[in-house]
PDB file of N, CA and C in Angstrom:
ATOM      1  N   MET R 270     201.905  85.521  -4.080  1.00  0.00           N
ATOM      2  CA  MET R 270     201.391  85.270  -5.113  1.00  0.00           C
ATOM      3  C   MET R 270     201.752  84.763  -6.455  1.00  0.00           C
ATOM      4  N   LEU R 271     201.658  84.347  -7.240  1.00  0.00           N
ATOM      5  CA  LEU R 271     202.408  83.267  -8.435  1.00  0.00           C
ATOM      6  C   LEU R 271     202.837  84.149  -9.144  1.00  0.00           C
ATOM      7  N   ASP R 272     203.425  84.180  -9.718  1.00  0.00           N
ATOM      8  CA  ASP R 272     204.207  84.509 -10.968  1.00  0.00           C
ATOM      9  C   ASP R 272     203.960  84.089 -12.148  1.00  0.00           C
ATOM     10  N   LEU R 273     202.765  83.853 -12.922  1.00  0.00           N
ATOM     11  CA  LEU R 273     202.641  82.567 -13.491  1.00  0.00           C
ATOM     12  C   LEU R 273     203.373  83.185 -15.113  1.00  0.00           C
ATOM     13  N   ASP R 274     203.324  84.601 -15.084  1.00  0.00           N
ATOM     14  CA  ASP R 274     204.466  84.967 -16.398  1.00  0.00           C
ATOM     15  C   ASP R 274     206.202  84.131 -16.474  1.00  0.00           C
ATOM     16  N   LEU R 275     206.566  84.317 -15.442  1.00  0.00           N
ATOM     17  CA  LEU R 275     207.726  82.920 -15.747  1.00  0.00           C
ATOM     18  C   LEU R 275     207.113  82.237 -15.294  1.00  0.00           C
ATOM     19  N   ILE R 276     206.377  81.402 -14.896  1.00  0.00           N
ATOM     20  CA  ILE R 276     206.031  79.752 -14.897  1.00  0.00           C
ATOM     21  C   ILE R 276     205.744  79.554 -16.571  1.00  0.00           C
ATOM     22  N   GLU R 277     205.174  80.700 -17.571  1.00  0.00           N
ATOM     23  CA  GLU R 277     205.234  80.306 -18.700  1.00  0.00           C
ATOM     24  C   GLU R 277     206.305  80.446 -19.362  1.00  0.00           C
ATOM     25  N   GLN R 278     207.208  81.322 -18.908  1.00  0.00           N
ATOM     26  CA  GLN R 278     208.493  81.275 -20.017  1.00  0.00           C
ATOM     27  C   GLN R 278     209.264  80.238 -19.615  1.00  0.00           C
ATOM     28  N   MET R 279     209.381  79.579 -18.249  1.00  0.00           N
ATOM     29  CA  MET R 279     210.390  78.211 -18.071  1.00  0.00           C
ATOM     30  C   MET R 279     209.073  77.258 -18.827  1.00  0.00           C
ATOM     31  N   LEU R 280     208.260  77.558 -18.940  1.00  0.00           N
ATOM     32  CA  LEU R 280     207.679  75.951 -19.584  1.00  0.00           C
ATOM     33  C   LEU R 280     207.945  75.979 -20.874  1.00  0.00           C
ATOM     34  N   ILE R 281     208.289  77.625 -21.590  1.00  0.00           N
ATOM     35  CA  ILE R 281     208.162  77.052 -23.332  1.00  0.00           C
ATOM     36  C   ILE R 281     209.336  76.754 -23.227  1.00  0.00           C
ATOM     37  N   VAL R 282     210.950  77.796 -22.283  1.00  0.00           N
ATOM     38  CA  VAL R 282     212.451  76.990 -22.513  1.00  0.00           C
ATOM     39  C   VAL R 282     212.343  75.739 -22.553  1.00  0.00           C
ATOM     40  N   ALA R 283     211.146  75.077 -21.447  1.00  0.00           N
ATOM     41  CA  ALA R 283     211.223  73.803 -20.997  1.00  0.00           C
ATOM     42  C   ALA R 283     211.255  72.728 -22.740  1.00  0.00           C
ATOM     43  N   MET R 284     210.205  73.292 -22.852  1.00  0.00           N
ATOM     44  CA  MET R 284     209.900  72.263 -23.620  1.00  0.00           C
ATOM     45  C   MET R 284     210.708  72.527 -24.879  1.00  0.00           C
ATOM     46  N   ALA R 285     211.849  73.815 -24.645  1.00  0.00           N
ATOM     47  CA  ALA R 285     212.503  73.780 -26.408  1.00  0.00           C
ATOM     48  C   ALA R 285     213.619  72.885 -25.587  1.00  0.00           C
ATOM     49  N   LEU R 286     214.014  73.194 -24.383  1.00  0.00           N
ATOM     50  CA  LEU R 286     215.498  71.901 -24.017  1.00  0.00           C
ATOM     51  C   LEU R 286     214.928  70.446 -24.192  1.00  0.00           C
ATOM     52  N   SER R 287     213.467  70.121 -23.464  1.00  0.00           N
ATOM     53  CA  SER R 287     213.091  68.738 -23.527  1.00  0.00           C
ATOM     54  C   SER R 287     213.568  68.304 -25.067  1.00  0.00           C
ATOM     55  N   THR R 288     213.268  68.474 -26.544  1.00  0.00           N
ATOM     56  CA  THR R 288     213.554  68.453 -27.711  1.00  0.00           C
ATOM     57  C   THR R 288     215.129  67.676 -27.628  1.00  0.00           C
ATOM     58  N   PHE R 289     215.836  69.121 -27.287  1.00  0.00           N
ATOM     59  CA  PHE R 289     217.479  68.506 -27.315  1.00  0.00           C
ATOM     60  C   PHE R 289     217.796  67.687 -25.896  1.00  0.00           C
ATOM     61  N   THR R 290     217.170  67.727 -25.231  1.00  0.00           N
ATOM     62  CA  THR R 290     217.500  66.630 -24.249  1.00  0.00           C
ATOM     63  C   THR R 290     217.415  65.225 -24.422  1.00  0.00           C
ATOM     64  N   CYS R 291     216.213  65.046 -25.072  1.00  0.00           N
ATOM     65  CA  CYS R 291     215.825  63.363 -25.600  1.00  0.00           C
ATOM     66  C   CYS R 291     215.788  62.991 -26.697  1.00  0.00           C
ATOM     67  N   ALA R 292     216.561  63.690 -27.785  1.00  0.00           N
ATOM     68  CA  ALA R 292     217.686  63.043 -28.884  1.00  0.00           C
ATOM     69  C   ALA R 292     218.903  62.908 -28.214  1.00  0.00           C
ATOM     70  N   PHE R 293     219.632  63.722 -27.730  1.00  0.00           N
ATOM     71  CA  PHE R 293     221.160  63.737 -26.737  1.00  0.00           C
ATOM     72  C   PHE R 293     220.331  62.560 -26.210  1.00  0.00           C
ATOM     73  N   ILE R 294     219.925  62.208 -24.932  1.00  0.00           N
ATOM     74  CA  ILE R 294     219.361  60.814 -24.305  1.00  0.00           C
ATOM     75  C   ILE R 294     219.977  60.121 -24.922  1.00  0.00           C
ATOM     76  N   GLN R 295     218.747  59.510 -26.280  1.00  0.00           N
ATOM     77  CA  GLN R 295     218.624  58.391 -26.995  1.00  0.00           C
ATOM     78  C   GLN R 295     219.807  58.270 -27.913  1.00  0.00           C
ATOM     79  N   LYS R 296     221.015  59.526 -28.495  1.00  0.00           N
ATOM     80  CA  LYS R 296     221.824  58.954 -28.629  1.00  0.00           C
ATOM     81  C   LYS R 296     223.106  58.191 -27.906  1.00  0.00           C
ATOM     82  N   THR R 297     223.024  58.435 -26.405  1.00  0.00           N
ATOM     83  CA  THR R 297     224.349  58.441 -25.469  1.00  0.00           C
ATOM     84  C   THR R 297     223.947  57.119 -24.572  1.00  0.00           C
ATOM     85  N   LYS R 298     222.341  57.073 -24.748  1.00  0.00           N
ATOM     86  CA  LYS R 298     222.032  55.814 -23.479  1.00  0.00           C
ATOM     87  C   LYS R 298     222.523  54.312 -23.896  1.00  0.00           C
ATOM     88  N   VAL R 299     223.067  54.004 -25.449  1.00  0.00           N
ATOM     89  CA  VAL R 299     223.270  52.532 -25.511  1.00  0.00           C
ATOM     90  C   VAL R 299     224.920  52.871 -24.554  1.00  0.00           C
ATOM     91  N   LYS R 300     225.351  53.524 -23.775  1.00  0.00           N
ATOM     92  CA  LYS R 300     226.461  53.235 -22.745  1.00  0.00           C
ATOM     93  C   LYS R 300     226.269  52.788 -22.007  1.00  0.00           C
ATOM     94  N   PHE R 301     224.966  53.035 -21.395  1.00  0.00           N
ATOM     95  CA  PHE R 301     223.945  52.189 -20.062  1.00  0.00           C
ATOM     96  C   PHE R 301     223.519  51.197 -20.336  1.00  0.00           C
ATOM     97  N   LYS R 302     224.764  49.370 -19.975  1.00  0.00           N
ATOM     98  CA  LYS R 302     223.563  47.986 -19.925  1.00  0.00           C
ATOM     99  C   LYS R 302     222.330  48.014 -18.918  1.00  0.00           C
ATOM    100  N   LYS R 303     222.208  48.592 -18.367  1.00  0.00           N
ATOM    101  CA  LYS R 303     221.160  48.385 -17.233  1.00  0.00           C
ATOM    102  C   LYS R 303     220.540  49.899 -17.781  1.00  0.00           C
ATOM    103  N   SER R 304     219.334  49.436 -17.578  1.00  0.00           N
ATOM    104  CA  SER R 304     217.944  50.754 -17.723  1.00  0.00           C
ATOM    105  C   SER R 304     217.883  51.394 -16.412  1.00  0.00           C
ATOM    106  N   ASN R 305     218.004  51.131 -15.143  1.00  0.00           N
ATOM    107  CA  ASN R 305     217.781  50.898 -14.488  1.00  0.00           C
ATOM    108  C   ASN R 305     218.587  52.385 -13.804  1.00  0.00           C
ATOM    109  N   TYR R 306     219.896  53.023 -14.372  1.00  0.00           N
ATOM    110  CA  TYR R 306     220.114  54.686 -14.110  1.00  0.00           C
ATOM    111  C   TYR R 306     219.975  54.995 -14.927  1.00  0.00           C
ATOM    112  N   LEU R 307     219.537  54.623 -15.983  1.00  0.00           N
ATOM    113  CA  LEU R 307     218.507  55.593 -17.200  1.00  0.00           C
ATOM    114  C   LEU R 307     218.505  56.723 -16.379  1.00  0.00           C
ATOM    115  N   TRP R 308     217.505  56.790 -15.922  1.00  0.00           N
ATOM    116  CA  TRP R 308     216.665  57.614 -15.211  1.00  0.00           C
ATOM    117  C   TRP R 308     217.615  59.009 -14.189  1.00  0.00           C
ATOM    118  N   VAL R 309     218.420  58.161 -14.168  1.00  0.00           N
ATOM    119  CA  VAL R 309     219.223  58.932 -12.863  1.00  0.00           C
ATOM    120  C   VAL R 309     220.930  60.504 -13.992  1.00  0.00           C
ATOM    121  N   TYR R 310     220.263  59.418 -15.420  1.00  0.00           N
ATOM    122  CA  TYR R 310     221.499  59.855 -15.872  1.00  0.00           C
ATOM    123  C   TYR R 310     220.635  60.865 -16.808  1.00  0.00           C
ATOM    124  N   SER R 311     219.154  60.492 -17.406  1.00  0.00           N
ATOM    125  CA  SER R 311     218.860  61.310 -18.137  1.00  0.00           C
ATOM    126  C   SER R 311     218.061  62.707 -16.922  1.00  0.00           C
ATOM    127  N   PHE R 312     217.964  62.887 -15.983  1.00  0.00           N
ATOM    128  CA  PHE R 312     217.817  63.688 -14.158  1.00  0.00           C
ATOM    129  C   PHE R 312     218.916  64.824 -14.763  1.00  0.00           C
ATOM    130  N   PHE R 313     220.169  63.803 -14.675  1.00  0.00           N
ATOM    131  CA  PHE R 313     221.884  64.865 -14.774  1.00  0.00           C
ATOM    132  C   PHE R 313     221.173  65.577 -16.000  1.00  0.00           C
ATOM    133  N   ILE R 314     221.609  64.940 -17.044  1.00  0.00           N
ATOM    134  CA  ILE R 314     221.470  65.514 -18.581  1.00  0.00           C
ATOM    135  C   ILE R 314     220.478  67.242 -18.846  1.00  0.00           C
ATOM    136  N   ASN R 315     219.135  66.238 -17.985  1.00  0.00           N
ATOM    137  CA  ASN R 315     218.242  68.140 -18.154  1.00  0.00           C
ATOM    138  C   ASN R 315     218.430  68.881 -17.139  1.00  0.00           C
ATOM    139  N   ILE R 316     219.236  68.231 -15.918  1.00  0.00           N
ATOM    140  CA  ILE R 316     219.548  69.671 -14.895  1.00  0.00           C
ATOM    141  C   ILE R 316     220.601  70.344 -15.877  1.00  0.00           C
ATOM    142  N   VAL R 317     221.610  70.017 -15.727  1.00  0.00           N
ATOM    143  CA  VAL R 317     223.139  70.818 -16.335  1.00  0.00           C
ATOM    144  C   VAL R 317     222.554  71.374 -17.853  1.00  0.00           C
ATOM    145  N   LEU R 318     221.978  70.955 -18.733  1.00  0.00           N
ATOM    146  CA  LEU R 318     221.964  71.645 -20.163  1.00  0.00           C
ATOM    147  C   LEU R 318     220.578  72.772 -19.885  1.00  0.00           C
ATOM    148  N   GLY R 319     219.552  72.557 -18.725  1.00  0.00           N
ATOM    149  CA  GLY R 319     218.677  73.917 -18.178  1.00  0.00           C
ATOM    150  C   GLY R 319     219.249  74.536 -17.878  1.00  0.00           C
ATOM    151  N   ILE R 320     220.598  74.186 -16.938  1.00  0.00           N
ATOM    152  CA  ILE R 320     220.992  75.491 -16.630  1.00  0.00           C
ATOM    153  C   ILE R 320     222.057  75.705 -17.724  1.00  0.00           C
ATOM    154  N   LEU R 321     223.048  75.307 -18.141  1.00  0.00           N
ATOM    155  CA  LEU R 321     223.699  75.374 -19.482  1.00  0.00           C
ATOM    156  C   LEU R 321     222.664  76.506 -20.486  1.00  0.00           C
ATOM    157  N   PHE R 322     221.501  76.115 -20.941  1.00  0.00           N
ATOM    158  CA  PHE R 322     220.672  76.937 -22.165  1.00  0.00           C
ATOM    159  C   PHE R 322     219.950  77.767 -21.687  1.00  0.00           C
ATOM    160  N   CYS R 323     219.943  78.087 -20.273  1.00  0.00           N
ATOM    161  CA  CYS R 323     218.937  79.048 -19.755  1.00  0.00           C
ATOM    162  C   CYS R 323     219.986  80.079 -19.656  1.00  0.00           C
ATOM    163  N   TYR R 324     221.151  79.858 -19.282  1.00  0.00           N
ATOM    164  CA  TYR R 324     222.722  80.907 -18.768  1.00  0.00           C
ATOM    165  C   TYR R 324     222.631  81.263 -20.088  1.00  0.00           C
ATOM    166  N   ARG R 325     223.084  81.229 -21.557  1.00  0.00           N
ATOM    167  CA  ARG R 325     223.131  81.186 -22.649  1.00  0.00           C
ATOM    168  C   ARG R 325     222.116  81.812 -23.767  1.00  0.00           C
ATOM    169  N   PHE R 326     221.089  81.610 -23.677  1.00  0.00           N
ATOM    170  CA  PHE R 326     219.749  81.980 -24.469  1.00  0.00           C
ATOM    171  C   PHE R 326     218.858  82.724 -23.539  1.00  0.00           C
ATOM    172  N   THR R 327     218.642  82.505 -22.717  1.00  0.00           N
ATOM    173  CA  THR R 327     217.715  83.570 -21.876  1.00  0.00           C
ATOM    174  C   THR R 327     218.200  84.244 -20.335  1.00  0.00           C
ATOM    175  N   PRO R 328     217.378  85.002 -20.021  1.00  0.00           N
ATOM    176  CA  PRO R 328     217.520  85.982 -18.382  1.00  0.00           C
ATOM    177  C   PRO R 328     217.272  85.029 -17.752  1.00  0.00           C
ATOM    178  N   ILE R 329     216.861  84.347 -17.523  1.00  0.00           N
ATOM    179  CA  ILE R 329     216.194  83.338 -16.874  1.00  0.00           C
ATOM    180  C   ILE R 329     217.718  82.906 -15.541  1.00  0.00           C
ATOM    181  N   SER R 330     217.528  83.107 -14.098  1.00  0.00           N
ATOM    182  CA  SER R 330     218.376  83.074 -13.306  1.00  0.00           C
ATOM    183  C   SER R 330     218.455  82.022 -12.797  1.00  0.00           C
ATOM    184  N   PHE R 331     219.987  81.432 -12.206  1.00  0.00           N
ATOM    185  CA  PHE R 331     220.378  80.082 -11.537  1.00  0.00           C
ATOM    186  C   PHE R 331     219.085  79.321 -10.948  1.00  0.00           C
ATOM    187  N   PRO R 332     219.031  80.463 -10.243  1.00  0.00           N
ATOM    188  CA  PRO R 332     218.078  79.078 -10.009  1.00  0.00           C
ATOM    189  C   PRO R 332     216.700  78.366 -10.438  1.00  0.00           C
ATOM    190  N   ASP R 333     216.149  79.563 -11.290  1.00  0.00           N
ATOM    191  CA  ASP R 333     214.970  79.225 -11.761  1.00  0.00           C
ATOM    192  C   ASP R 333     215.572  78.561 -13.066  1.00  0.00           C
ATOM    193  N   SER R 334     216.664  78.266 -13.305  1.00  0.00           N
ATOM    194  CA  SER R 334     216.810  77.567 -14.714  1.00  0.00           C
ATOM    195  C   SER R 334     217.195  76.044 -14.089  1.00  0.00           C
ATOM    196  N   LEU R 335     217.427  75.598 -12.773  1.00  0.00           N
ATOM    197  CA  LEU R 335     217.140  74.623 -12.138  1.00  0.00           C
ATOM    198  C   LEU R 335     215.348  74.008 -12.221  1.00  0.00           C
ATOM    199  N   TRP R 336     214.603  74.845 -11.837  1.00  0.00           N
ATOM    200  CA  TRP R 336     213.217  74.606 -12.045  1.00  0.00           C
ATOM    201  C   TRP R 336     213.210  74.136 -13.805  1.00  0.00           C
ATOM    202  N   VAL R 337     213.406  74.832 -14.870  1.00  0.00           N
ATOM    203  CA  VAL R 337     213.627  74.444 -16.170  1.00  0.00           C
ATOM    204  C   VAL R 337     214.037  72.878 -16.285  1.00  0.00           C
ATOM    205  N   GLY R 338     215.370  72.722 -15.942  1.00  0.00           N
ATOM    206  CA  GLY R 338     215.701  71.328 -15.955  1.00  0.00           C
ATOM    207  C   GLY R 338     214.669  70.471 -15.336  1.00  0.00           C
ATOM    208  N   LEU R 339     214.283  70.664 -14.441  1.00  0.00           N
ATOM    209  CA  LEU R 339     213.135  69.906 -13.697  1.00  0.00           C
ATOM    210  C   LEU R 339     211.894  69.759 -14.641  1.00  0.00           C
ATOM    211  N   PHE R 340     211.315  70.401 -15.182  1.00  0.00           N
ATOM    212  CA  PHE R 340     210.271  70.456 -16.192  1.00  0.00           C
ATOM    213  C   PHE R 340     210.675  69.867 -16.780  1.00  0.00           C
ATOM    214  N   SER R 341     211.439  70.180 -17.866  1.00  0.00           N
ATOM    215  CA  SER R 341     212.197  68.953 -19.085  1.00  0.00           C
ATOM    216  C   SER R 341     212.418  67.744 -18.936  1.00  0.00           C
ATOM    217  N   PHE R 342     212.997  67.409 -17.736  1.00  0.00           N
ATOM    218  CA  PHE R 342     212.796  66.217 -17.589  1.00  0.00           C
ATOM    219  C   PHE R 342     211.259  65.341 -17.516  1.00  0.00           C
ATOM    220  N   LEU R 343     210.286  65.859 -16.520  1.00  0.00           N
ATOM    221  CA  LEU R 343     209.210  65.868 -16.066  1.00  0.00           C
ATOM    222  C   LEU R 343     208.519  65.900 -17.294  1.00  0.00           C
ATOM    223  N   GLY R 344     208.822  66.146 -18.272  1.00  0.00           N
ATOM    224  CA  GLY R 344     207.667  66.302 -19.449  1.00  0.00           C
ATOM    225  C   GLY R 344     207.396  67.892 -19.813  1.00  0.00           C
ATOM    226  N   ALA R 345     207.941  68.672 -20.027  1.00  0.00           N
ATOM    227  CA  ALA R 345     207.433  69.792 -20.254  1.00  0.00           C
ATOM    228  C   ALA R 345     206.066  70.366 -21.309  1.00  0.00           C
ATOM    229  N   ASP R 346     206.230  69.390 -22.090  1.00  0.00           N
ATOM    230  CA  ASP R 346     205.366  69.459 -22.968  1.00  0.00           C
ATOM    231  C   ASP R 346     203.722  69.110 -22.142  1.00  0.00           C
ATOM    232  N   SER R 347     203.664  68.525 -21.792  1.00  0.00           N
ATOM    233  CA  SER R 347     202.788  66.857 -21.563  1.00  0.00           C
ATOM    234  C   SER R 347     201.992  68.728 -20.416  1.00  0.00           C
ATOM    235  N   ILE R 348     203.128  68.994 -19.217  1.00  0.00           N
ATOM    236  CA  ILE R 348     202.490  69.834 -18.414  1.00  0.00           C
ATOM    237  C   ILE R 348     202.369  71.102 -18.906  1.00  0.00           C
ATOM    238  N   TYR R 349     202.740  71.797 -20.077  1.00  0.00           N
ATOM    239  CA  TYR R 349     202.023  73.124 -20.773  1.00  0.00           C
ATOM    240  C   TYR R 349     200.421  72.535 -21.459  1.00  0.00           C
ATOM    241  N   LYS R 350     200.785  71.496 -21.872  1.00  0.00           N
ATOM    242  CA  LYS R 350     198.856  70.907 -22.550  1.00  0.00           C
ATOM    243  C   LYS R 350     198.219  71.512 -21.489  1.00  0.00           C
ATOM    244  N   SER R 351     198.363  70.571 -20.296  1.00  0.00           N
ATOM    245  CA  SER R 351     197.413  70.346 -19.018  1.00  0.00           C
ATOM    246  C   SER R 351     197.050  72.212 -18.751  1.00  0.00           C
ATOM    247  N   LEU R 352     198.158  73.127 -19.073  1.00  0.00           N
ATOM    248  CA  LEU R 352     198.087  74.356 -18.030  1.00  0.00           C
ATOM    249  C   LEU R 352     197.947  75.422 -19.667  1.00  0.00           C
ATOM    250  N   GLU R 353     197.237  74.851 -20.344  1.00  0.00           N
ATOM    251  CA  GLU R 353     197.682  75.497 -21.552  1.00  0.00           C
ATOM    252  C   GLU R 353     196.508  76.619 -21.786  1.00  0.00           C
ATOM    253  N   GLY R 354     194.953  76.142 -21.017  1.00  0.00           N
ATOM    254  CA  GLY R 354     193.726  76.972 -21.279  1.00  0.00           C
ATOM    255  C   GLY R 354     193.869  78.571 -20.281  1.00  0.00           C
ATOM    256  N   LYS R 355     194.955  77.872 -19.043  1.00  0.00           N
ATOM    257  CA  LYS R 355     194.554  78.425 -18.435  1.00  0.00           C
ATOM    258  C   LYS R 355     195.894  80.341 -18.426  1.00  0.00           C
ATOM    259  N   LEU R 356     196.902  79.864 -19.285  1.00  0.00           N
ATOM    260  CA  LEU R 356     198.168  80.754 -19.078  1.00  0.00           C
ATOM    261  C   LEU R 356     198.106  81.697 -20.482  1.00  0.00           C
ATOM    262  N   ALA R 357     198.729  82.855 -20.801  1.00  0.00           N
ATOM    263  CA  ALA R 357     198.657  83.713 -21.645  1.00  0.00           C
ATOM    264  C   ALA R 357     199.613  82.758 -23.126  1.00  0.00           C
ATOM    265  N   SER R 358     198.685  83.390 -24.304  1.00  0.00           N
ATOM    266  CA  SER R 358     199.614  82.577 -24.941  1.00  0.00           C
ATOM    267  C   SER R 358     201.062  82.998 -25.455  1.00  0.00           C
ATOM    268  N   HIS R 359     202.042  82.382 -25.844  1.00  0.00           N
ATOM    269  CA  HIS R 359     203.551  83.784 -25.786  1.00  0.00           C
ATOM    270  C   HIS R 359     203.337  84.788 -27.403  1.00  0.00           C
ATOM    271  N   SER R 360     202.544  84.775 -28.308  1.00  0.00           N
ATOM    272  CA  SER R 360     202.131  86.122 -28.827  1.00  0.00           C
ATOM    273  C   SER R 360     201.901  87.175 -28.083  1.00  0.00           C
ATOM    274  N   GLN R 361     200.836  86.232 -26.580  1.00  0.00           N
ATOM    275  CA  GLN R 361     200.569  87.846 -25.965  1.00  0.00           C
ATOM    276  C   GLN R 361     201.904  88.170 -24.788  1.00  0.00           C
ATOM    277  N   ILE R 362     202.363  87.175 -24.330  1.00  0.00           N
ATOM    278  CA  ILE R 362     203.837  87.378 -23.729  1.00  0.00           C
ATOM    279  C   ILE R 362     204.686  88.513 -24.612  1.00  0.00           C
ATOM    280  N   LYS R 363     204.863  88.225 -26.180  1.00  0.00           N
ATOM    281  CA  LYS R 363     205.808  89.219 -26.487  1.00  0.00           C
ATOM    282  C   LYS R 363     205.477  90.768 -27.002  1.00  0.00           C
ATOM    283  N   LYS R 364     203.586  90.471 -26.365  1.00  0.00           N
ATOM    284  CA  LYS R 364     203.063  91.683 -27.216  1.00  0.00           C
ATOM    285  C   LYS R 364     203.153  92.890 -25.834  1.00  0.00           C
ATOM    286  N   LYS R 365     203.468  92.247 -24.355  1.00  0.00           N
ATOM    287  CA  LYS R 365     203.095  92.977 -23.785  1.00  0.00           C
ATOM    288  C   LYS R 365     205.074  94.135 -23.366  1.00  0.00           C
ATOM    289  N   ASN R 366     205.600  93.330 -23.840  1.00  0.00           N
ATOM    290  CA  ASN R 366     206.896  94.404 -24.266  1.00  0.00           C
ATOM    291  C   ASN R 366     206.113  95.442 -25.458  1.00  0.00           C
ATOM    292  N   ILE R 367     205.685  95.522 -26.255  1.00  0.00           N
ATOM    293  CA  ILE R 367     205.776  96.339 -27.115  1.00  0.00           C
ATOM    294  C   ILE R 367     204.714  97.774 -26.700  1.00  0.00           C
ATOM    295  N   ILE R 368     205.226  98.903 -27.236  1.00  0.00           N
ATOM    296  CA  ILE R 368     204.720  99.632 -26.831  1.00  0.00           C
ATOM    297  C   ILE R 368     204.093 100.590 -28.017  1.00  0.00           C
ATOM    298  N   GLU R 369     202.893 100.936 -28.289  1.00  0.00           N
ATOM    299  CA  GLU R 369     202.148 101.163 -29.198  1.00  0.00           C
ATOM    300  C   GLU R 369     201.850 102.657 -29.213  1.00  0.00           C
ATOM    301  N   VAL R 370     202.098 103.789 -29.574  1.00  0.00           N
ATOM    302  CA  VAL R 370     201.822 105.098 -29.564  1.00  0.00           C
ATOM    303  C   VAL R 370     200.875 105.637 -30.869  1.00  0.00           C
ATOM    304  N   PRO R 371     199.887 106.154 -30.496  1.00  0.00           N
ATOM    305  CA  PRO R 371     198.433 106.685 -31.170  1.00  0.00           C
ATOM    306  C   PRO R 371     199.334 107.349 -32.390  1.00  0.00           C
ATOM    307  N   LYS R 372     199.194 107.631 -33.716  1.00  0.00           N
ATOM    308  CA  LYS R 372     199.088 108.052 -34.387  1.00  0.00           C
ATOM    309  C   LYS R 372     199.062 109.550 -34.051  1.00  0.00           C
ATOM    310  N   GLU R 373     197.878 110.386 -33.651  1.00  0.00           N
ATOM    311  CA  GLU R 373     197.766 111.669 -33.103  1.00  0.00           C
ATOM    312  C   GLU R 373     198.321 111.833 -31.941  1.00  0.00           C
ATOM    313  N   ASN R 374     199.602 111.135 -31.495  1.00  0.00           N
ATOM    314  CA  ASN R 374     200.476 111.720 -30.246  1.00  0.00           C
ATOM    315  C   ASN R 374     201.602 111.753 -31.137  1.00  0.00           C
ATOM    316  N   LEU R 375     201.799 111.314 -32.523  1.00  0.00           N
ATOM    317  CA  LEU R 375     203.230 111.657 -32.862  1.00  0.00           C
ATOM    318  C   LEU R 375     203.836 112.675 -32.728  1.00  0.00           C
ATOM    319  N   ILE R 376     204.616 113.653 -33.153  1.00  0.00           N
ATOM    320  CA  ILE R 376     205.443 114.701 -32.426  1.00  0.00           C
ATOM    321  C   ILE R 376     206.162 114.351 -34.102  1.00  0.00           C
ATOM    322  N   GLU R 377     205.941 115.610 -34.818  1.00  0.00           N
ATOM    323  CA  GLU R 377     206.807 115.240 -36.034  1.00  0.00           C
ATOM    324  C   GLU R 377     208.017 116.567 -36.357  1.00  0.00           C
ATOM    325  N   MET R 378     208.981 116.241 -36.315  1.00  0.00           N
ATOM    326  CA  MET R 378     209.870 117.181 -36.210  1.00  0.00           C
ATOM    327  C   MET R 378     210.522 117.383 -37.478  1.00  0.00           C
ATOM    328  N   GLU R 379     210.855 118.942 -37.889  1.00  0.00           N
ATOM    329  CA  GLU R 379     211.670 119.364 -39.001  1.00  0.00           C
ATOM    330  C   GLU R 379     213.054 118.988 -38.858  1.00  0.00           C
ATOM    331  N   VAL R 380     213.656 118.283 -40.339  1.00  0.00           N
ATOM    332  CA  VAL R 380     215.047 118.423 -39.779  1.00  0.00           C
ATOM    333  C   VAL R 380     215.737 119.910 -41.235  1.00  0.00           C
ATOM    334  N   ASN R 381     216.901 120.406 -40.701  1.00  0.00           N
ATOM    335  CA  ASN R 381     216.760 121.163 -41.247  1.00  0.00           C
ATOM    336  C   ASN R 381     218.146 120.187 -42.529  1.00  0.00           C
ATOM    337  N   LYS R 382     217.522 121.323 -43.782  1.00  0.00           N
ATOM    338  CA  LYS R 382     218.351 120.102 -45.090  1.00  0.00           C
ATOM    339  C   LYS R 382     219.932 121.140 -45.020  1.00  0.00           C
TER     340      LYS R 382
END
């Protein structure tokens, strides 16, 4: 069974990463005289920064960080938009980690002063 939550988290991270990698590649592509090798350079940068970005800022594992780099290279924004109606929103993912206790279930403790 597909882990849609993990895929969605990886796409969200890849969207953020693709912003940085796109700017970095635009600044450093001047060193390439032939544009034939630019896609190899872009792929390498996306994979390396994907691994480093995931290692530092997310709990995503190493093999999954390779997928994040690939998604960033392929264009995470367009992939995410094509899946947008089919996946939960980011706020819904955040709400899954919050446990709400009804007011009537709260236990009040007296503190001795």
